[in-house]
PDB file of C-alpha atoms in Angstrom:
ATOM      1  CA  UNK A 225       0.000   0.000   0.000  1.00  0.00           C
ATOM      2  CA  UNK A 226       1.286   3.434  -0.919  1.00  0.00           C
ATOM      3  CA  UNK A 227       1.988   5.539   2.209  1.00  0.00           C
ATOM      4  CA  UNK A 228       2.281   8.711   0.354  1.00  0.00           C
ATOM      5  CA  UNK A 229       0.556   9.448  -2.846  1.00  0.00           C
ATOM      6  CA  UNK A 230       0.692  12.621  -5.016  1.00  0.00           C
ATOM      7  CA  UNK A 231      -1.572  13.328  -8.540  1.00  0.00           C
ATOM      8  CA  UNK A 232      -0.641  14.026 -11.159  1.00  0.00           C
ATOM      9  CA  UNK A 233       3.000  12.827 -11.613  1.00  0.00           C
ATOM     10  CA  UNK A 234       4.044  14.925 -14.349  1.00  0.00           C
ATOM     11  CA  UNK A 235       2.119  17.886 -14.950  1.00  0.00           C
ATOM     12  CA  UNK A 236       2.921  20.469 -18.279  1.00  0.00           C
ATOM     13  CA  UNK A 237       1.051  23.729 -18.450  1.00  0.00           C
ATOM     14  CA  UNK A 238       1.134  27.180 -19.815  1.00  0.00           C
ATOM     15  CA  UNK A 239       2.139  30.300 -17.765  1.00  0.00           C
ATOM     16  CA  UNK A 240      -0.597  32.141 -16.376  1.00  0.00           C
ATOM     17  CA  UNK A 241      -2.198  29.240 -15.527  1.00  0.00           C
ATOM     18  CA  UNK A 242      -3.898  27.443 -12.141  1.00  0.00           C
ATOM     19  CA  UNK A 243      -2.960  24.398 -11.095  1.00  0.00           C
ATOM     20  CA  UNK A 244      -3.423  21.778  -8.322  1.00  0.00           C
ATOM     21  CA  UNK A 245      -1.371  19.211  -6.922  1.00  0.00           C
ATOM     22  CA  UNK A 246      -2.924  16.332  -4.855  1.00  0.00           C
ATOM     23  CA  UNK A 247      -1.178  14.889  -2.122  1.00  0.00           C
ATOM     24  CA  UNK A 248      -2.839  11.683   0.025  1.00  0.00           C
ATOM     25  CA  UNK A 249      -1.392  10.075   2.952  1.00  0.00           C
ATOM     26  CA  UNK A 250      -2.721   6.714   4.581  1.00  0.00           C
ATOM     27  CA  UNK A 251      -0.674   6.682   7.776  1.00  0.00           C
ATOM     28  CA  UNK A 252      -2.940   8.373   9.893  1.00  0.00           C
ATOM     29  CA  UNK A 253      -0.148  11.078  10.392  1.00  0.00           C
ATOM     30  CA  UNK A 254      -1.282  14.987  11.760  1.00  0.00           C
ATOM     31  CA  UNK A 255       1.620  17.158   9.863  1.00  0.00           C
ATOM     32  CA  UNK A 256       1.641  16.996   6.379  1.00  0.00           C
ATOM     33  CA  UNK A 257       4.602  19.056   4.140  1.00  0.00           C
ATOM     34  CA  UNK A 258       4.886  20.331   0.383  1.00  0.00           C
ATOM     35  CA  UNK A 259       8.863  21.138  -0.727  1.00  0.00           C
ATOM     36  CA  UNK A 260      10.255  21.999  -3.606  1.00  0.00           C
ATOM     37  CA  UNK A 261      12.804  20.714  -5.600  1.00  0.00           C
ATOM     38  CA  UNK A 262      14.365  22.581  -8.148  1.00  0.00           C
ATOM     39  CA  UNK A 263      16.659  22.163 -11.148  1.00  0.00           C
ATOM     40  CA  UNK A 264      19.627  21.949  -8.965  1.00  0.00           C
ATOM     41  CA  UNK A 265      18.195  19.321  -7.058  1.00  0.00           C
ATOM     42  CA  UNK A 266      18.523  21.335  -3.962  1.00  0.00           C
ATOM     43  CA  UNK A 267      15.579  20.261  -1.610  1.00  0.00           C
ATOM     44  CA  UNK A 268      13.788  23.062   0.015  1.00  0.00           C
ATOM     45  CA  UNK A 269      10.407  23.443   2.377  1.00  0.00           C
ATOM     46  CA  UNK A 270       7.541  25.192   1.132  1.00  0.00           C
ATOM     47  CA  UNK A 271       4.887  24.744   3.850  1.00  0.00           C
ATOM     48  CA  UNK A 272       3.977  22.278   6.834  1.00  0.00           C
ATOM     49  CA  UNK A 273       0.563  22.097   7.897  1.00  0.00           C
ATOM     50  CA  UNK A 274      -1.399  19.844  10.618  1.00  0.00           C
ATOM     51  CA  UNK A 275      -5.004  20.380  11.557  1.00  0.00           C
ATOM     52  CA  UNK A 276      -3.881  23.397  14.070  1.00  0.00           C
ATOM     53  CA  UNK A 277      -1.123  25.174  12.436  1.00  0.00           C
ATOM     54  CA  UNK A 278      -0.330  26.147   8.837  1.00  0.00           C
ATOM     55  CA  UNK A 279       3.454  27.293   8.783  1.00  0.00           C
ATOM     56  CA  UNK A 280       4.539  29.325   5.682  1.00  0.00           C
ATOM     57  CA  UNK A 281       8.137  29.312   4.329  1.00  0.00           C
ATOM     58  CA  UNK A 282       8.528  32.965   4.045  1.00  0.00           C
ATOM     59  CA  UNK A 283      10.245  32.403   0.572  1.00  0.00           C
ATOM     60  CA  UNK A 284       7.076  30.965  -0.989  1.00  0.00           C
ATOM     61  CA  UNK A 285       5.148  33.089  -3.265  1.00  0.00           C
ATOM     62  CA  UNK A 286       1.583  33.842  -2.497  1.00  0.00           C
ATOM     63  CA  UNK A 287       0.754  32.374  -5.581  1.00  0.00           C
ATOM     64  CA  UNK A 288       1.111  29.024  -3.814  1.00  0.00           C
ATOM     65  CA  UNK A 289      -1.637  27.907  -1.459  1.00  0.00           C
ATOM     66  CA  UNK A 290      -1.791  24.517   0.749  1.00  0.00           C
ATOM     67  CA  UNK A 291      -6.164  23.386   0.666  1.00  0.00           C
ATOM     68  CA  UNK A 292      -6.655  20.463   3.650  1.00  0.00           C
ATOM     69  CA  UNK A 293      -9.714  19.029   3.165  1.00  0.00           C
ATOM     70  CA  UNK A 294      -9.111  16.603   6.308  1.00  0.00           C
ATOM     71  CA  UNK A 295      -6.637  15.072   7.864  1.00  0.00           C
ATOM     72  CA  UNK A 296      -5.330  12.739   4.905  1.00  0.00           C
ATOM     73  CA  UNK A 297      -5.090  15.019   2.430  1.00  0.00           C
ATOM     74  CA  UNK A 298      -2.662  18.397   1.751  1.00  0.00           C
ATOM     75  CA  UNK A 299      -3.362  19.404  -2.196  1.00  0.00           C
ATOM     76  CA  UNK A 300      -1.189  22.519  -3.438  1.00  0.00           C
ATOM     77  CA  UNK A 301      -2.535  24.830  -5.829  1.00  0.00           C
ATOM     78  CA  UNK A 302      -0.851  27.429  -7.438  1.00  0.00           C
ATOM     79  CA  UNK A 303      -2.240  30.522  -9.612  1.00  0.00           C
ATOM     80  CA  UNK A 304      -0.805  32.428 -12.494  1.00  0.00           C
ATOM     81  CA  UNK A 305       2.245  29.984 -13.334  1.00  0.00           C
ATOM     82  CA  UNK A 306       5.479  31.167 -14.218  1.00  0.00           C
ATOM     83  CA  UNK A 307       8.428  29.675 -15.610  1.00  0.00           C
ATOM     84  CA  UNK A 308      10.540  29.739 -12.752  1.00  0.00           C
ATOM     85  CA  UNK A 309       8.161  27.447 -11.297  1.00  0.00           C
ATOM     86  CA  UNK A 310       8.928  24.324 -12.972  1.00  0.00           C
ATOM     87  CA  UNK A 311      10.742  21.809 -10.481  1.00  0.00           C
ATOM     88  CA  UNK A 312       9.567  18.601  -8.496  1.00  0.00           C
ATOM     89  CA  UNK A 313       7.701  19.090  -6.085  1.00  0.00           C
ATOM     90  CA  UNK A 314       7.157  16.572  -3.164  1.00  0.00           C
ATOM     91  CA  UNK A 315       4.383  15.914  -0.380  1.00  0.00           C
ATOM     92  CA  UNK A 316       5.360  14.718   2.699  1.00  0.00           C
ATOM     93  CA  UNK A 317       3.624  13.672   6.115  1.00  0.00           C
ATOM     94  CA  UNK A 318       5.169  12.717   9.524  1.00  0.00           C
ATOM     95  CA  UNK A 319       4.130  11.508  12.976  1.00  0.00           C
ATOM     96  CA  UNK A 320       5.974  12.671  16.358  1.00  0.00           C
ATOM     97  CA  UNK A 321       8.150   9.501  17.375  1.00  0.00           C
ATOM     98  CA  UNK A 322      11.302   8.226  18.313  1.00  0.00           C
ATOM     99  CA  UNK A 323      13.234   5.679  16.316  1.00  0.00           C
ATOM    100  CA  UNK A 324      12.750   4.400  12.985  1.00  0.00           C
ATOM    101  CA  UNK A 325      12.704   7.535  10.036  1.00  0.00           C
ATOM    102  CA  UNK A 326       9.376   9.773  10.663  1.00  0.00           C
ATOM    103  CA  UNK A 327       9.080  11.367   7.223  1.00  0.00           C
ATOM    104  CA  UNK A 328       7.758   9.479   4.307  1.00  0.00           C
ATOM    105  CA  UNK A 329       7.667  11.304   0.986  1.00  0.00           C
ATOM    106  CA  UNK A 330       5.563  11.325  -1.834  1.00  0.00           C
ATOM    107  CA  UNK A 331       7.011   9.998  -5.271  1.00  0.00           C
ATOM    108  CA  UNK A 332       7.151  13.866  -6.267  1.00  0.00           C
ATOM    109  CA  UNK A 333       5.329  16.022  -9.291  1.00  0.00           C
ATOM    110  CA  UNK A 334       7.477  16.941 -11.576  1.00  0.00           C
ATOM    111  CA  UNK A 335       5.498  20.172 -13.064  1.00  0.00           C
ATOM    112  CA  UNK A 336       7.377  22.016 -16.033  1.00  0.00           C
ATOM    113  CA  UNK A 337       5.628  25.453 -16.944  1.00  0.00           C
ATOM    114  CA  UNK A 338       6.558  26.729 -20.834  1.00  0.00           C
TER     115      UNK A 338
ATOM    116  CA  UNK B 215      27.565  29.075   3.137  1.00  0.00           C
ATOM    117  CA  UNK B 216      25.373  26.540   3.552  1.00  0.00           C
ATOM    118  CA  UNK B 217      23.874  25.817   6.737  1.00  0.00           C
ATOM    119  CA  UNK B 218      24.159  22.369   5.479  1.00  0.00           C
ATOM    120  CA  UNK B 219      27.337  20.882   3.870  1.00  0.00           C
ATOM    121  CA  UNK B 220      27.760  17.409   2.543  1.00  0.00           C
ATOM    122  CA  UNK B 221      30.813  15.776   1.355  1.00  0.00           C
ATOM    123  CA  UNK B 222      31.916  14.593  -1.348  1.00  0.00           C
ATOM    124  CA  UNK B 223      29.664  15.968  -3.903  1.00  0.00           C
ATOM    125  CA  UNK B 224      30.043  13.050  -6.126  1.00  0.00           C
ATOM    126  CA  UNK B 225      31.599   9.757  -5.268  1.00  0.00           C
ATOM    127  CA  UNK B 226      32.196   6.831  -7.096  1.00  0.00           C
ATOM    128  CA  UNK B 227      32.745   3.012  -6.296  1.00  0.00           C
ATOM    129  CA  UNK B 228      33.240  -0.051  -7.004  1.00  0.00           C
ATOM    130  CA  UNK B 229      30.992  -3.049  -5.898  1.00  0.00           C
ATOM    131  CA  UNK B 230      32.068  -4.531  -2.543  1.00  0.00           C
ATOM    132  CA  UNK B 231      33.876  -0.843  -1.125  1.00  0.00           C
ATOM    133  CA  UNK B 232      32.666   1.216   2.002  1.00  0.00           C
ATOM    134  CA  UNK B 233      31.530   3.869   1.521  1.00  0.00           C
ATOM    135  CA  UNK B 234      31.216   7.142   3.849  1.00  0.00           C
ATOM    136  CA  UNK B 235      29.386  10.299   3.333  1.00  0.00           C
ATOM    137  CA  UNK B 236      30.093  13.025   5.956  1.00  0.00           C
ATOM    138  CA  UNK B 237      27.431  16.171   6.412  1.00  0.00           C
ATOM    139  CA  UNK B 238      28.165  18.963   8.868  1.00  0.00           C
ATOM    140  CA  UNK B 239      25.716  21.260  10.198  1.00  0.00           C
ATOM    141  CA  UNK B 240      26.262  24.801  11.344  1.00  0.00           C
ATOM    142  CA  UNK B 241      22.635  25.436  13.171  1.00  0.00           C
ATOM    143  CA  UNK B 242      20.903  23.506  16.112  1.00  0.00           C
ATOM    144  CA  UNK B 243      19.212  20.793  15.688  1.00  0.00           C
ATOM    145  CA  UNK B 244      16.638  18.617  17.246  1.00  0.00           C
ATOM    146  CA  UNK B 245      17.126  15.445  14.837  1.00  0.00           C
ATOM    147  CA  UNK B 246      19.363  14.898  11.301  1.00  0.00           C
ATOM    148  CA  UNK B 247      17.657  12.932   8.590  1.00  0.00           C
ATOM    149  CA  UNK B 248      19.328  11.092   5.948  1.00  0.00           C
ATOM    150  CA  UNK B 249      17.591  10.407   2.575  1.00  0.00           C
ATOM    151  CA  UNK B 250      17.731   8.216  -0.240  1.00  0.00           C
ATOM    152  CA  UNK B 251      16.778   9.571  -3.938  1.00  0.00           C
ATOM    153  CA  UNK B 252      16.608   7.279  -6.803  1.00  0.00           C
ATOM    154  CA  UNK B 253      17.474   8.418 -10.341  1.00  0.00           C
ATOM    155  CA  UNK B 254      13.787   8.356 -10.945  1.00  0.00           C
ATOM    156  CA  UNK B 255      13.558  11.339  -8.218  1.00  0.00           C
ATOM    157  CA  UNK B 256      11.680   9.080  -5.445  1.00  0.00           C
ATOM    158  CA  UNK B 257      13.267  10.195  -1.420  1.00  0.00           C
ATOM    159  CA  UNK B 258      13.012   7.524   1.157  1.00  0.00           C
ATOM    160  CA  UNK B 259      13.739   8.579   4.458  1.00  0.00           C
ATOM    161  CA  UNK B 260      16.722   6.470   5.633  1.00  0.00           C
ATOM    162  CA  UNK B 261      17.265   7.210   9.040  1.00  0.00           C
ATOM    163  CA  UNK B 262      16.268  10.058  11.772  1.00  0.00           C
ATOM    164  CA  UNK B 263      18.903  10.371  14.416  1.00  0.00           C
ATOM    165  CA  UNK B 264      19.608  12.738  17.387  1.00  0.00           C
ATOM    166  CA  UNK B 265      22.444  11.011  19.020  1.00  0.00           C
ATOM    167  CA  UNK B 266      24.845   8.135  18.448  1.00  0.00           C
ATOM    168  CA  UNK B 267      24.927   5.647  15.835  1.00  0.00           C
ATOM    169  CA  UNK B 268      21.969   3.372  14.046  1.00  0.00           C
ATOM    170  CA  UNK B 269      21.857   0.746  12.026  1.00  0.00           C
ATOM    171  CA  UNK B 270      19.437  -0.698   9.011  1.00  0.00           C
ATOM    172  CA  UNK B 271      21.009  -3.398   7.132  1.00  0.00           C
ATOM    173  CA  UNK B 272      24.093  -2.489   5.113  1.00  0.00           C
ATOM    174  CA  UNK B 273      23.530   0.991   6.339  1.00  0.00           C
ATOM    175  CA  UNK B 274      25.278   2.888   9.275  1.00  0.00           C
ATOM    176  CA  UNK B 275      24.316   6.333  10.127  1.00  0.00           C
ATOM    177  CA  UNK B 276      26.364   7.885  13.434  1.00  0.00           C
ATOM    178  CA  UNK B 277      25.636  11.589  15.046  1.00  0.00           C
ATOM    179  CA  UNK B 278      28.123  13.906  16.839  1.00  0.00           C
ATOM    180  CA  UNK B 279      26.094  16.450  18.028  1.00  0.00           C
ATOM    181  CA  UNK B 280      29.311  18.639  20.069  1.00  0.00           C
ATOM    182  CA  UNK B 281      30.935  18.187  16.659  1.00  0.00           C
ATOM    183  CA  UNK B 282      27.713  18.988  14.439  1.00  0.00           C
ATOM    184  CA  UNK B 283      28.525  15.896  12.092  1.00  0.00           C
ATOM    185  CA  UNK B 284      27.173  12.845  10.918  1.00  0.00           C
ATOM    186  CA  UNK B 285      27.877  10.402   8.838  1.00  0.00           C
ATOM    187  CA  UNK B 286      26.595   7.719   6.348  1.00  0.00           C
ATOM    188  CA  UNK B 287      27.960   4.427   6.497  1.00  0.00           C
ATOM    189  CA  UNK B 288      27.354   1.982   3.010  1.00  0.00           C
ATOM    190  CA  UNK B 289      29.268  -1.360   3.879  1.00  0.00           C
ATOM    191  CA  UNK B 290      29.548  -4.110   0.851  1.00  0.00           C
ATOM    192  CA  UNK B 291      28.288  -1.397  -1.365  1.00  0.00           C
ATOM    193  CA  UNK B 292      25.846  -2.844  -4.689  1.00  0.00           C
ATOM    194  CA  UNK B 293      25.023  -1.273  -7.925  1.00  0.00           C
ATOM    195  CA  UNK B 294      21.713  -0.700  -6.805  1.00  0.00           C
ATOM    196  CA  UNK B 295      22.991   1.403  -3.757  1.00  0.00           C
ATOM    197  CA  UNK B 296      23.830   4.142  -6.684  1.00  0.00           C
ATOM    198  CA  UNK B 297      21.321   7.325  -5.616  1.00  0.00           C
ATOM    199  CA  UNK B 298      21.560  10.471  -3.986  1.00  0.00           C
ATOM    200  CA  UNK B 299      21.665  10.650  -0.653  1.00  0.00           C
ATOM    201  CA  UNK B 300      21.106  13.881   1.277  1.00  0.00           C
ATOM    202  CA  UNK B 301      21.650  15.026   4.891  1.00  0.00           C
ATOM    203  CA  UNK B 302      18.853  17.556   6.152  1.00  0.00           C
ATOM    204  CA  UNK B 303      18.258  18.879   9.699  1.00  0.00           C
ATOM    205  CA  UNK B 304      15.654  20.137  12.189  1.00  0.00           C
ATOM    206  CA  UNK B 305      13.018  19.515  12.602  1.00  0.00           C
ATOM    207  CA  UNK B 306      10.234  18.277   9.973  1.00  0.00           C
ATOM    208  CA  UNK B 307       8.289  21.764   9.592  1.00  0.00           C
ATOM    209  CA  UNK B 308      11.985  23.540   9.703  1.00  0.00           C
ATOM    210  CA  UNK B 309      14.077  20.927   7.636  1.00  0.00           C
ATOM    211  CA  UNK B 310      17.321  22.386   5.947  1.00  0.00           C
ATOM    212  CA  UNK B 311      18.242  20.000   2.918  1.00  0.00           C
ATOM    213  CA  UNK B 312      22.317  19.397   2.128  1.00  0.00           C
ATOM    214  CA  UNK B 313      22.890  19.667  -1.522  1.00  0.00           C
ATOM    215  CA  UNK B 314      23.360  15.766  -1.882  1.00  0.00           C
ATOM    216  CA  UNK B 315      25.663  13.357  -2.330  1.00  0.00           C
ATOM    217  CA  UNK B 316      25.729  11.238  -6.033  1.00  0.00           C
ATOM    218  CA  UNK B 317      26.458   7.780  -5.456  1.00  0.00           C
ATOM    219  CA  UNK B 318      27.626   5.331  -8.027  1.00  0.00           C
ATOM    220  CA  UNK B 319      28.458   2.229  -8.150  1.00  0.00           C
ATOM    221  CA  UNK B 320      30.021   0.021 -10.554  1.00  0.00           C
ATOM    222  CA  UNK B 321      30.307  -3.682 -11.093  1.00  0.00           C
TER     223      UNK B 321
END
């Protein structure tokens, strides 16, 4: 069973226009996390979100907005595309715990804008 | 500078070698993750550590938190082990990502 799941894997659009990303996670975890990966590879985090608290990476344009419709699910839509937004981007969700790893990630999106 | 520095950038083995990747950290930390991409961009989350040393199969990850360093550990390294592997720190809603370490390994 997938942990993680994102929709659409690859996703090509025009600029200017809106576009969601789904993320759904099965393992009953509260925080769930959007980053961004761009064409250097370097791995960076756009928001983090549980059912009390949505925290904003201050870099993130406004253009990008986290929607929770309940616990499993963080979807990422983003208005007015630009070019400079093409990259991967990957959900993530996590559980407070000790041990074993506590993130699981999504398989990623890779959106291209043109 | 990044807050985040992993070493080498690019490393390459042959089948059978340890291998060590070193990250050092410059901020404090509440736990240091180490991640596994494949070449078709999937991350799996290797190991979360705040202290000392674990261990998941061929896989070693050890912590010095006075020294802000850890390292990753490949013993008997495969083929298949080839990846990117990157260091990142804090804690999940705060994570600071390493730039990554390419991994391959030949036959």
């Amino acid at each position: 069973d997938t942990a993680v799941s994102q929709t659409p894997k690859y996703l090509v659009t025009q600029m200017g226009n809106d576009k969601s990303i789904k993320c759904e996670q099965n393992l009953g975890h509260d925080t769930m996390y959007w980053y961004k990966q761009d064409s250097k590879k370097f791995l960076k985090i756009m928001f983090s979100y549980n059912n009390k608290e949505l925290i904003i990476n201050e870099t993130v344009p406004n253009r990008f907005s986290p929607k929770s419709p309940d616990k499993a699910h963080l979807n990422l839509h983003i208005n007015s595309l630009e070019l400079g937004d093409s990259a991967v981007y990957f959900c993530a969700s996590s559980q407070e715990t000790t041990g074993s790893p506590s993130t699981y990630f999504g398989p990623g999106t890779r959106l291209t804008v043109t | 500078k990044n807050e985040v520095e992993q070493s080498p950038q690019n490393l390459t083995a042959q089948e059978g070698e340890f291998i060590t990747i070193n990250c050092s950290y410059s901020v404090g930390i509440s736990a240091l993750h180490w991640l596994q991409q494949h070449p078709g961009g999937g991350i799996v989350s290797l190991f979360m550590l705040s202290s000392g040393k674990k261990k998941h199969g061929r896989l070693i990850a050890t912590i010095n938190i006075q020294e802000k360093h850890s390292s990753l550990h490949i013993t008997a390294s495969h083929p298949r082990d080839s990846a990117v592997y990157i260091c990142a720190v804090g804690s999940p809603d705060k994570l600071i990502f390493g730039t990554g370490t390419r991994l391959q390994v030949f036959p």
